PDB file of C-alpha atoms in Angstrom:
ATOM      1  CA  MET A 193     -32.800 109.394  26.151  1.00 48.00           C
ATOM      2  CA  GLY A 194     -36.207 111.003  25.696  1.00 52.00           C
ATOM      3  CA  PRO A 195     -38.985 111.283  28.279  1.00 58.00           C
ATOM      4  CA  LYS A 196     -40.521 108.046  29.485  1.00 65.00           C
ATOM      5  CA  LYS A 197     -43.563 107.116  27.450  1.00 75.00           C
ATOM      6  CA  LYS A 198     -46.805 107.312  29.421  1.00 84.00           C
ATOM      7  CA  LYS A 199     -48.801 104.127  29.828  1.00 92.00           C
ATOM      8  CA  LEU A 200     -52.287 104.756  28.451  1.00 95.00           C
ATOM      9  CA  THR A 201     -54.928 103.445  30.844  1.00 97.00           C
ATOM     10  CA  HIS A 202     -58.241 105.097  29.916  1.00 97.00           C
ATOM     11  CA  PHE A 203     -60.044 106.577  26.943  1.00 98.00           C
ATOM     12  CA  ILE A 204     -62.934 108.908  26.175  1.00 98.00           C
ATOM     13  CA  SER A 205     -65.254 107.418  23.594  1.00 98.00           C
ATOM     14  CA  ILE A 206     -68.633 107.228  21.947  1.00 98.00           C
ATOM     15  CA  PRO A 207     -70.100 103.718  22.272  1.00 97.00           C
ATOM     16  CA  LEU A 208     -71.753 102.436  19.092  1.00 97.00           C
ATOM     17  CA  ALA A 209     -72.693  98.892  20.097  1.00 97.00           C
ATOM     18  CA  THR A 210     -76.412  99.288  19.466  1.00 97.00           C
ATOM     19  CA  LYS A 211     -78.505  96.282  18.496  1.00 97.00           C
ATOM     20  CA  GLN A 212     -78.690  97.368  14.850  1.00 97.00           C
ATOM     21  CA  ASN A 213     -74.974  98.119  14.620  1.00 98.00           C
ATOM     22  CA  ILE A 214     -74.093  94.762  16.156  1.00 98.00           C
ATOM     23  CA  LEU A 215     -76.279  93.022  13.565  1.00 98.00           C
ATOM     24  CA  SER A 216     -74.717  95.038  10.718  1.00 98.00           C
ATOM     25  CA  TYR A 217     -71.186  94.349  11.918  1.00 98.00           C
ATOM     26  CA  ASP A 218     -71.877  90.646  12.406  1.00 98.00           C
ATOM     27  CA  LYS A 219     -73.240  90.402   8.852  1.00 97.00           C
ATOM     28  CA  PHE A 220     -70.102  92.122   7.535  1.00 97.00           C
ATOM     29  CA  ARG A 221     -67.845  89.806   9.546  1.00 97.00           C
ATOM     30  CA  ARG A 222     -69.651  86.670   8.353  1.00 97.00           C
ATOM     31  CA  SER A 223     -69.499  87.872   4.734  1.00 95.00           C
ATOM     32  CA  VAL A 224     -65.735  88.426   4.909  1.00 96.00           C
ATOM     33  CA  LEU A 225     -65.113  85.067   6.608  1.00 95.00           C
ATOM     34  CA  ASN A 226     -67.308  83.241   4.069  1.00 94.00           C
ATOM     35  CA  GLN A 227     -65.351  84.823   1.246  1.00 93.00           C
ATOM     36  CA  LEU A 228     -62.138  83.682   2.879  1.00 91.00           C
ATOM     37  CA  LYS A 229     -63.373  80.102   2.969  1.00 90.00           C
ATOM     38  CA  LYS A 230     -63.972  80.168  -0.786  1.00 89.00           C
ATOM     39  CA  GLY A 231     -60.334  81.099  -1.351  1.00 87.00           C
ATOM     40  CA  LYS A 232     -60.998  82.788  -4.699  1.00 81.00           C
ATOM     41  CA  ASP A 233     -58.867  85.488  -6.343  1.00 77.00           C
ATOM     42  CA  GLY A 234     -56.123  85.105  -3.745  1.00 73.00           C
ATOM     43  CA  PHE A 235     -58.553  85.982  -0.972  1.00 86.00           C
ATOM     44  CA  SER A 236     -57.834  83.519   1.852  1.00 92.00           C
ATOM     45  CA  SER A 237     -56.663  83.515   5.459  1.00 92.00           C
ATOM     46  CA  GLU A 238     -53.232  82.351   4.322  1.00 91.00           C
ATOM     47  CA  THR A 239     -52.688  85.205   1.867  1.00 92.00           C
ATOM     48  CA  THR A 240     -54.329  88.019   3.850  1.00 95.00           C
ATOM     49  CA  GLY A 241     -53.635  87.043   7.479  1.00 95.00           C
ATOM     50  CA  ILE A 242     -57.328  87.604   8.180  1.00 96.00           C
ATOM     51  CA  ASP A 243     -59.203  85.101  10.311  1.00 96.00           C
ATOM     52  CA  GLU A 244     -61.960  85.354  12.920  1.00 96.00           C
ATOM     53  CA  THR A 245     -59.489  86.299  15.670  1.00 96.00           C
ATOM     54  CA  VAL A 246     -58.549  89.675  14.114  1.00 97.00           C
ATOM     55  CA  PHE A 247     -62.134  90.997  14.237  1.00 98.00           C
ATOM     56  CA  ARG A 248     -63.022  93.151  17.201  1.00 97.00           C
ATOM     57  CA  ASP A 249     -65.674  92.111  19.736  1.00 97.00           C
ATOM     58  CA  GLU A 250     -68.993  93.491  18.482  1.00 97.00           C
ATOM     59  CA  LEU A 251     -69.966  94.621  22.004  1.00 97.00           C
ATOM     60  CA  THR A 252     -67.045  97.069  22.082  1.00 97.00           C
ATOM     61  CA  LEU A 253     -67.768  99.060  18.907  1.00 98.00           C
ATOM     62  CA  HIS A 254     -66.879 102.706  19.563  1.00 98.00           C
ATOM     63  CA  ILE A 255     -65.156 105.877  18.368  1.00 98.00           C
ATOM     64  CA  THR A 256     -62.250 107.043  20.525  1.00 98.00           C
ATOM     65  CA  LEU A 257     -61.982 110.778  21.176  1.00 98.00           C
ATOM     66  CA  LEU A 258     -58.949 110.847  23.485  1.00 97.00           C
ATOM     67  CA  MET A 259     -56.549 108.386  25.144  1.00 97.00           C
ATOM     68  CA  LEU A 260     -55.416 109.189  28.690  1.00 97.00           C
ATOM     69  CA  SER A 261     -52.866 108.071  31.260  1.00 96.00           C
ATOM     70  CA  LEU A 262     -54.617 108.061  34.654  1.00 96.00           C
ATOM     71  CA  LYS A 263     -52.404 106.555  37.332  1.00 92.00           C
ATOM     72  CA  ASP A 264     -54.617 106.723  40.418  1.00 95.00           C
ATOM     73  CA  LYS A 265     -58.091 107.536  41.776  1.00 96.00           C
ATOM     74  CA  GLU A 266     -57.231 111.222  42.149  1.00 97.00           C
ATOM     75  CA  SER A 267     -56.366 111.565  38.459  1.00 97.00           C
ATOM     76  CA  ILE A 268     -59.449 109.567  37.451  1.00 97.00           C
ATOM     77  CA  ASP A 269     -61.704 111.796  39.561  1.00 97.00           C
ATOM     78  CA  LYS A 270     -60.074 114.898  38.049  1.00 98.00           C
ATOM     79  CA  ALA A 271     -60.639 113.575  34.522  1.00 98.00           C
ATOM     80  CA  VAL A 272     -64.286 112.872  35.299  1.00 98.00           C
ATOM     81  CA  SER A 273     -64.767 116.377  36.700  1.00 98.00           C
ATOM     82  CA  LEU A 274     -63.150 118.007  33.654  1.00 98.00           C
ATOM     83  CA  LEU A 275     -65.159 115.886  31.251  1.00 98.00           C
ATOM     84  CA  GLN A 276     -68.384 116.881  32.987  1.00 96.00           C
ATOM     85  CA  LYS A 277     -67.330 120.525  32.750  1.00 97.00           C
ATOM     86  CA  ALA A 278     -66.412 120.249  29.065  1.00 97.00           C
ATOM     87  CA  LEU A 279     -69.642 118.535  28.071  1.00 96.00           C
ATOM     88  CA  GLY A 280     -72.066 120.367  30.320  1.00 89.00           C
ATOM     89  CA  ASP A 281     -74.060 121.605  27.317  1.00 90.00           C
ATOM     90  CA  PHE A 282     -73.546 118.502  25.174  1.00 93.00           C
ATOM     91  CA  LYS A 283     -76.570 117.796  22.974  1.00 94.00           C
ATOM     92  CA  SER A 284     -77.431 114.559  21.211  1.00 96.00           C
ATOM     93  CA  PHE A 285     -76.483 114.230  17.537  1.00 96.00           C
ATOM     94  CA  ASP A 286     -76.733 111.597  14.823  1.00 97.00           C
ATOM     95  CA  ILE A 287     -73.702 109.791  13.487  1.00 97.00           C
ATOM     96  CA  SER A 288     -73.125 107.691  10.373  1.00 98.00           C
ATOM     97  CA  CYS A 289     -70.017 105.619   9.541  1.00 98.00           C
ATOM     98  CA  SER A 290     -69.903 103.822   6.202  1.00 96.00           C
ATOM     99  CA  THR A 291     -66.515 104.366   4.513  1.00 95.00           C
ATOM    100  CA  LEU A 292     -63.966 101.576   4.895  1.00 97.00           C
ATOM    101  CA  SER A 293     -60.306 102.512   5.178  1.00 97.00           C
ATOM    102  CA  CYS A 294     -57.146 101.328   6.901  1.00 97.00           C
ATOM    103  CA  PHE A 295     -54.041 102.289   8.865  1.00 96.00           C
ATOM    104  CA  PRO A 296     -51.382 103.310   8.174  1.00 94.00           C
ATOM    105  CA  SER A 297     -52.846 104.310   4.771  1.00 95.00           C
ATOM    106  CA  LEU A 298     -54.737 103.015   1.754  1.00 95.00           C
ATOM    107  CA  GLU A 299     -51.431 102.985  -0.133  1.00 96.00           C
ATOM    108  CA  HIS A 300     -50.199 100.388   2.373  1.00 95.00           C
ATOM    109  CA  ALA A 301     -53.390  98.314   2.499  1.00 97.00           C
ATOM    110  CA  HIS A 302     -51.319  95.203   1.744  1.00 95.00           C
ATOM    111  CA  LYS A 303     -49.473  95.731   5.030  1.00 96.00           C
ATOM    112  CA  SER A 304     -52.192  97.119   7.254  1.00 97.00           C
ATOM    113  CA  ASP A 305     -52.469  97.192  11.024  1.00 96.00           C
ATOM    114  CA  VAL A 306     -56.124  98.211  11.259  1.00 98.00           C
ATOM    115  CA  LEU A 307     -59.220  98.117   9.053  1.00 98.00           C
ATOM    116  CA  PHE A 308     -61.851 100.607  10.122  1.00 98.00           C
ATOM    117  CA  VAL A 309     -65.006 102.410   9.100  1.00 98.00           C
ATOM    118  CA  GLU A 310     -64.981 106.194   9.330  1.00 97.00           C
ATOM    119  CA  PRO A 311     -67.727 108.797   9.860  1.00 97.00           C
ATOM    120  CA  ASP A 312     -69.199 110.927   7.102  1.00 97.00           C
ATOM    121  CA  GLU A 313     -68.366 114.635   6.837  1.00 96.00           C
ATOM    122  CA  GLN A 314     -71.289 115.913   8.903  1.00 97.00           C
ATOM    123  CA  SER A 315     -70.582 113.384  11.655  1.00 97.00           C
ATOM    124  CA  ARG A 316     -66.918 114.420  11.715  1.00 97.00           C
ATOM    125  CA  GLU A 317     -67.926 118.046  12.220  1.00 96.00           C
ATOM    126  CA  TYR A 318     -70.001 117.100  15.269  1.00 96.00           C
ATOM    127  CA  LEU A 319     -67.117 115.011  16.600  1.00 97.00           C
ATOM    128  CA  LYS A 320     -64.675 117.888  16.107  1.00 96.00           C
ATOM    129  CA  GLN A 321     -66.897 120.227  18.115  1.00 95.00           C
ATOM    130  CA  ILE A 322     -66.999 117.707  20.982  1.00 97.00           C
ATOM    131  CA  SER A 323     -63.246 117.103  20.792  1.00 97.00           C
ATOM    132  CA  ILE A 324     -62.386 120.800  20.871  1.00 96.00           C
ATOM    133  CA  LYS A 325     -64.459 121.297  24.027  1.00 96.00           C
ATOM    134  CA  ILE A 326     -62.713 118.374  25.714  1.00 97.00           C
ATOM    135  CA  PHE A 327     -59.199 119.342  24.597  1.00 97.00           C
ATOM    136  CA  GLU A 328     -59.572 123.008  25.568  1.00 96.00           C
ATOM    137  CA  THR A 329     -60.926 122.143  29.015  1.00 97.00           C
ATOM    138  CA  PHE A 330     -58.174 119.609  29.693  1.00 97.00           C
ATOM    139  CA  LEU A 331     -55.464 121.992  28.412  1.00 96.00           C
ATOM    140  CA  GLU A 332     -56.684 124.958  30.475  1.00 96.00           C
ATOM    141  CA  THR A 333     -55.945 123.082  33.704  1.00 94.00           C
ATOM    142  CA  GLU A 334     -52.765 121.494  32.284  1.00 94.00           C
ATOM    143  CA  PHE A 335     -54.299 118.076  32.873  1.00 96.00           C
ATOM    144  CA  VAL A 336     -52.959 117.207  29.423  1.00 95.00           C
ATOM    145  CA  SER A 337     -50.226 118.922  27.423  1.00 93.00           C
ATOM    146  CA  GLN A 338     -49.902 119.937  23.792  1.00 91.00           C
ATOM    147  CA  GLU A 339     -47.492 117.013  23.481  1.00 91.00           C
ATOM    148  CA  ASP A 340     -50.215 114.621  24.695  1.00 92.00           C
ATOM    149  CA  LEU A 341     -52.473 115.906  21.908  1.00 93.00           C
ATOM    150  CA  ARG A 342     -49.849 116.012  19.148  1.00 90.00           C
ATOM    151  CA  PHE A 343     -51.473 113.244  17.098  1.00 89.00           C
ATOM    152  CA  HIS A 344     -54.759 115.170  17.004  1.00 93.00           C
ATOM    153  CA  TYR A 345     -53.394 118.261  15.248  1.00 91.00           C
ATOM    154  CA  THR A 346     -51.530 119.173  12.094  1.00 87.00           C
ATOM    155  CA  THR A 347     -48.194 121.008  12.328  1.00 84.00           C
ATOM    156  CA  ASP A 348     -49.984 124.329  11.779  1.00 86.00           C
ATOM    157  CA  GLY A 349     -52.389 123.714  14.668  1.00 86.00           C
ATOM    158  CA  GLN A 350     -55.485 122.437  12.835  1.00 88.00           C
ATOM    159  CA  LEU A 351     -57.534 119.675  14.459  1.00 91.00           C
ATOM    160  CA  ASP A 352     -56.941 116.537  12.409  1.00 91.00           C
ATOM    161  CA  THR A 353     -58.166 113.580  14.465  1.00 94.00           C
ATOM    162  CA  LYS A 354     -58.749 110.433  12.403  1.00 95.00           C
ATOM    163  CA  TYR A 355     -62.111 109.412  13.841  1.00 97.00           C
ATOM    164  CA  HIS A 356     -62.847 105.743  13.194  1.00 98.00           C
ATOM    165  CA  VAL A 357     -64.442 102.528  14.401  1.00 98.00           C
ATOM    166  CA  THR A 358     -61.912  99.692  14.419  1.00 98.00           C
ATOM    167  CA  LEU A 359     -63.174  96.508  12.745  1.00 98.00           C
ATOM    168  CA  LEU A 360     -60.027  94.401  12.336  1.00 98.00           C
ATOM    169  CA  ASN A 361     -56.709  94.796  14.128  1.00 97.00           C
ATOM    170  CA  SER A 362     -53.526  92.813  13.564  1.00 96.00           C
ATOM    171  CA  LYS A 363     -52.731  92.933  17.292  1.00 94.00           C
ATOM    172  CA  TYR A 364     -55.851  90.854  18.016  1.00 95.00           C
ATOM    173  CA  LYS A 365     -54.398  87.921  16.069  1.00 94.00           C
ATOM    174  CA  LYS A 366     -54.222  84.670  18.008  1.00 90.00           C
ATOM    175  CA  PHE A 367     -51.403  82.428  16.808  1.00 85.00           C
ATOM    176  CA  SER A 368     -51.375  78.655  17.087  1.00 76.00           C
ATOM    177  CA  SER A 369     -47.822  78.811  18.463  1.00 67.00           C
ATOM    178  CA  PRO A 370     -46.917  81.349  21.187  1.00 62.00           C
ATOM    179  CA  SER A 371     -43.503  81.881  19.608  1.00 57.00           C
ATOM    180  CA  THR A 372     -44.885  82.702  16.148  1.00 56.00           C
ATOM    181  CA  LYS A 373     -45.865  86.300  16.878  1.00 53.00           C
ATOM    182  CA  SER A 374     -42.480  87.243  18.308  1.00 48.00           C
ATOM    183  CA  THR A 375     -40.625  86.092  15.206  1.00 39.00           C
ATOM    184  CA  ARG A 376     -42.467  88.243  12.669  1.00 53.00           C
ATOM    185  CA  SER A 377     -43.942  91.678  12.197  1.00 78.00           C
ATOM    186  CA  PHE A 378     -47.535  90.721  11.586  1.00 90.00           C
ATOM    187  CA  THR A 379     -49.765  92.791   9.302  1.00 95.00           C
ATOM    188  CA  LEU A 380     -52.971  92.247   7.340  1.00 97.00           C
ATOM    189  CA  ASP A 381     -53.586  92.478   3.613  1.00 96.00           C
ATOM    190  CA  VAL A 382     -56.974  94.200   3.600  1.00 97.00           C
ATOM    191  CA  ARG A 383     -57.037  95.017  -0.125  1.00 95.00           C
ATOM    192  CA  PRO A 384     -59.573  92.269  -0.945  1.00 94.00           C
ATOM    193  CA  VAL A 385     -61.883  93.476   1.837  1.00 96.00           C
ATOM    194  CA  LEU A 386     -61.707  97.056   0.577  1.00 96.00           C
ATOM    195  CA  GLU A 387     -62.397  95.903  -2.984  1.00 93.00           C
ATOM    196  CA  LYS A 388     -65.265  93.513  -2.267  1.00 93.00           C
ATOM    197  CA  PHE A 389     -66.927  95.024   0.807  1.00 94.00           C
ATOM    198  CA  ARG A 390     -66.252  98.770   0.597  1.00 89.00           C
ATOM    199  CA  SER A 391     -69.964  99.673   0.705  1.00 88.00           C
ATOM    200  CA  SER A 392     -71.300  96.732   2.689  1.00 92.00           C
ATOM    201  CA  LEU A 393     -71.182  98.136   6.241  1.00 97.00           C
ATOM    202  CA  SER A 394     -72.959 101.096   7.786  1.00 97.00           C
ATOM    203  CA  LEU A 395     -72.883 101.921  11.507  1.00 98.00           C
ATOM    204  CA  ARG A 396     -75.369 104.559  12.598  1.00 97.00           C
ATOM    205  CA  GLY A 397     -76.961 105.911  15.697  1.00 95.00           C
ATOM    206  CA  SER A 398     -77.852 108.793  17.945  1.00 96.00           C
ATOM    207  CA  VAL A 399     -75.015 109.885  20.230  1.00 96.00           C
ATOM    208  CA  ASP A 400     -76.661 110.253  23.626  1.00 96.00           C
ATOM    209  CA  GLU A 401     -73.714 109.603  25.923  1.00 96.00           C
ATOM    210  CA  ILE A 402     -69.930 109.818  26.040  1.00 98.00           C
ATOM    211  CA  HIS A 403     -67.888 107.505  28.262  1.00 98.00           C
ATOM    212  CA  LEU A 404     -64.628 107.641  30.157  1.00 98.00           C
ATOM    213  CA  SER A 405     -63.594 103.984  30.239  1.00 97.00           C
ATOM    214  CA  SER A 406     -60.764 101.798  31.471  1.00 97.00           C
ATOM    215  CA  LEU A 407     -58.605  99.829  29.057  1.00 95.00           C
ATOM    216  CA  TYR A 408     -57.713  97.181  31.595  1.00 92.00           C
ATOM    217  CA  ASP A 409     -60.572  96.650  34.052  1.00 90.00           C
ATOM    218  CA  ASP A 410     -63.054  93.824  33.504  1.00 89.00           C
ATOM    219  CA  LYS A 411     -65.747  94.540  30.943  1.00 91.00           C
ATOM    220  CA  ALA A 412     -69.114  95.857  32.115  1.00 92.00           C
ATOM    221  CA  SER A 413     -72.218  93.645  32.225  1.00 92.00           C
ATOM    222  CA  ASN A 414     -73.223  94.811  28.732  1.00 93.00           C
ATOM    223  CA  GLY A 415     -69.860  93.737  27.296  1.00 94.00           C
ATOM    224  CA  PHE A 416     -68.525  97.276  26.800  1.00 95.00           C
ATOM    225  CA  TYR A 417     -65.455  98.646  28.554  1.00 96.00           C
ATOM    226  CA  SER A 418     -65.794  99.369  32.267  1.00 96.00           C
ATOM    227  CA  SER A 419     -66.878 102.980  32.698  1.00 95.00           C
ATOM    228  CA  GLU A 420     -65.531 105.549  35.149  1.00 96.00           C
ATOM    229  CA  ALA A 421     -68.154 108.058  33.998  1.00 96.00           C
ATOM    230  CA  GLN A 422     -70.958 108.454  31.484  1.00 96.00           C
ATOM    231  CA  ILE A 423     -71.838 111.952  30.328  1.00 96.00           C
ATOM    232  CA  HIS A 424     -75.415 112.083  29.049  1.00 96.00           C
ATOM    233  CA  ALA A 425     -76.697 114.510  26.446  1.00 95.00           C
ATOM    234  CA  HIS A 426     -79.099 117.295  27.373  1.00 84.00           C
ATOM    235  CA  SER A 427     -82.438 117.184  25.603  1.00 66.00           C
TER     236      SER A 427
END
């Protein structure tokens, strides 16, 4: 038997729930749902599995940089201290996300878990620079291991994080019968969304802060995840 899988409790992220992004996302969501109601070209809730419950809450739009398992206050405080150290010279940068894609891959869009929008090339370069600073600082103190970061790198050691903003997720699905979900492996057919709405959403903004947030605590007053720390950019 392999090592016990760590329970992920916190994450480092870039919040993107600005007023303009919320409006853009809501317009995209309403457009997809309206198309579903028309039921044309095989594009319906019944054929795709897409309904209003699989869309993420607009107040939680973000890009995740790193997931963490923090079991107590001591580990949370240590993570905050390391994050402050890693991002001590962090400067604000602009970000733009406008390309729709899906997990596990575009080739499996008919059986997708997640539909997302990903950053453009320049934005990804900024995100990589931030990630490297965080990863190196956390690795130096052995707060995380290479194994913890295995999904962020290729086999030859190149950073290969799939930065994205989740829009739809099959795990959000609310079923009319509690027993329904346990009797099937539920996925989404996002092909019609990719075909009809590929260029209809753009999330943009200036990255002025990076958060360490809890996955399980109550949401903050602004609707975003409860924050253990907020690292603000230097001017």
